[in-house]
């Protein structure tokens, strides 16, 4: 009889020796290639478990505080779904105006409060560096769900997982990031994370005022990963394996007139995509506001909805890891 290979080996005891037990997730700089392999293995198992049984009790009794000072649909609800699918529960604070933050409470005090009730805190905040400040105040693990224009590490992990699941490799890749590379925190994290891999080339296509920050490019250069900047997509589209499209981050502009100048700079539609390979993928962290036409959604290369689903499995893996259960 064939052996059943479907049963995942997820130990139910808390493993305090595990590398990620009790750790904060603040920046992609914390992750080495070996860590990604572990996360993706666990995420893969999570996917299998969700498909087979939906919800299971790995994190039963654990509580997540989901603290969002900025709007969110995917990140917030996928962390909630991840915790609940693992049998845990969630304190949702999506509208800080109904919390003591509106009375002027500081971030460290809010964090100290929530960790009295929760085992792990997910934080989205408009200021770069806020996740680090929160982590310093907390004894429990803090997971950065976006700190202003800084980083969005769990998004970069799910983006990288998406590339592996869709294309089967993390090498020999031409990755083109398109749109608002200045204010888009997802591309800051993704460029840094991908720079750990060999045979990757990064292309940045943006309007002049929305270029990838020098600081991120310098870090990528230090890893010896080739990168190049363009203002037009045409030059690189036909060689691209992963086209990562981003929204122009209206809320981050100091001068609204600047936003108006660049808002419709690039639009991906079936016609533009005729110049691209057949075996490439188009990704987007979402939400989109016009930069990918809905007419492209049915194209098999449109990976952005699948990308959202991969996010659930990666976040399940991360929660299990920091809580010592993976
Ligand atoms: C992104 C974010 O919040 O940085 N969204 C997300 O988390 N999926 C991208 C964006 O808002 O444009």
JSON list of C-alpha atoms and ligand atoms in Angstrom, two decimals, residues 71 74-75 124 152 155 185-186 247 249 251 284-287, ligand 1:
[
{"chain": "A", "resi": 71, "resn": "UNK", "atom": "CA", "xyz": [-6.01, 51.25, 6.23]},
{"chain": "A", "resi": 74, "resn": "UNK", "atom": "CA", "xyz": [-5.50, 42.03, 2.75]},
{"chain": "A", "resi": 75, "resn": "UNK", "atom": "CA", "xyz": [-2.79, 42.25, 5.39]},
{"chain": "A", "resi": 124, "resn": "UNK", "atom": "CA", "xyz": [0.86, 48.70, 10.75]},
{"chain": "A", "resi": 152, "resn": "UNK", "atom": "CA", "xyz": [6.63, 45.45, 4.59]},
{"chain": "A", "resi": 155, "resn": "UNK", "atom": "CA", "xyz": [4.52, 41.04, 2.02]},
{"chain": "A", "resi": 185, "resn": "UNK", "atom": "CA", "xyz": [7.31, 49.91, 0.96]},
{"chain": "A", "resi": 186, "resn": "UNK", "atom": "CA", "xyz": [6.57, 46.54, -0.67]},
{"chain": "A", "resi": 247, "resn": "UNK", "atom": "CA", "xyz": [0.03, 51.68, -6.93]},
{"chain": "A", "resi": 249, "resn": "UNK", "atom": "CA", "xyz": [0.91, 55.99, -3.07]},
{"chain": "A", "resi": 251, "resn": "UNK", "atom": "CA", "xyz": [-1.39, 59.39, 0.65]},
{"chain": "A", "resi": 284, "resn": "UNK", "atom": "CA", "xyz": [0.72, 43.42, -7.51]},
{"chain": "A", "resi": 285, "resn": "UNK", "atom": "CA", "xyz": [0.48, 43.77, -3.72]},
{"chain": "A", "resi": 286, "resn": "UNK", "atom": "CA", "xyz": [-2.95, 45.37, -4.25]},
{"chain": "A", "resi": 287, "resn": "UNK", "atom": "CA", "xyz": [-5.03, 47.49, -3.97]},
{"chain": "B", "resi": 1, "resn": "LIG", "atom": "C1", "xyz": [0.46, 47.49, 0.20]},
{"chain": "B", "resi": 1, "resn": "LIG", "atom": "C2", "xyz": [0.85, 48.32, 1.41]},
{"chain": "B", "resi": 1, "resn": "LIG", "atom": "O1", "xyz": [0.05, 48.52, 2.32]},
{"chain": "B", "resi": 1, "resn": "LIG", "atom": "O2", "xyz": [2.01, 48.73, 1.41]},
{"chain": "B", "resi": 1, "resn": "LIG", "atom": "N1", "xyz": [-0.73, 46.76, 0.38]},
{"chain": "B", "resi": 1, "resn": "LIG", "atom": "C3", "xyz": [-0.69, 45.55, 0.98]},
{"chain": "B", "resi": 1, "resn": "LIG", "atom": "O3", "xyz": [-0.26, 45.40, 2.11]},
{"chain": "B", "resi": 1, "resn": "LIG", "atom": "N2", "xyz": [-1.10, 44.49, 0.26]},
{"chain": "B", "resi": 1, "resn": "LIG", "atom": "C4", "xyz": [0.49, 48.25, -1.06]},
{"chain": "B", "resi": 1, "resn": "LIG", "atom": "C5", "xyz": [-0.30, 49.50, -1.22]},
{"chain": "B", "resi": 1, "resn": "LIG", "atom": "O4", "xyz": [-0.97, 49.98, -0.32]},
{"chain": "B", "resi": 1, "resn": "LIG", "atom": "O5", "xyz": [-0.25, 50.04, -2.34]}
]
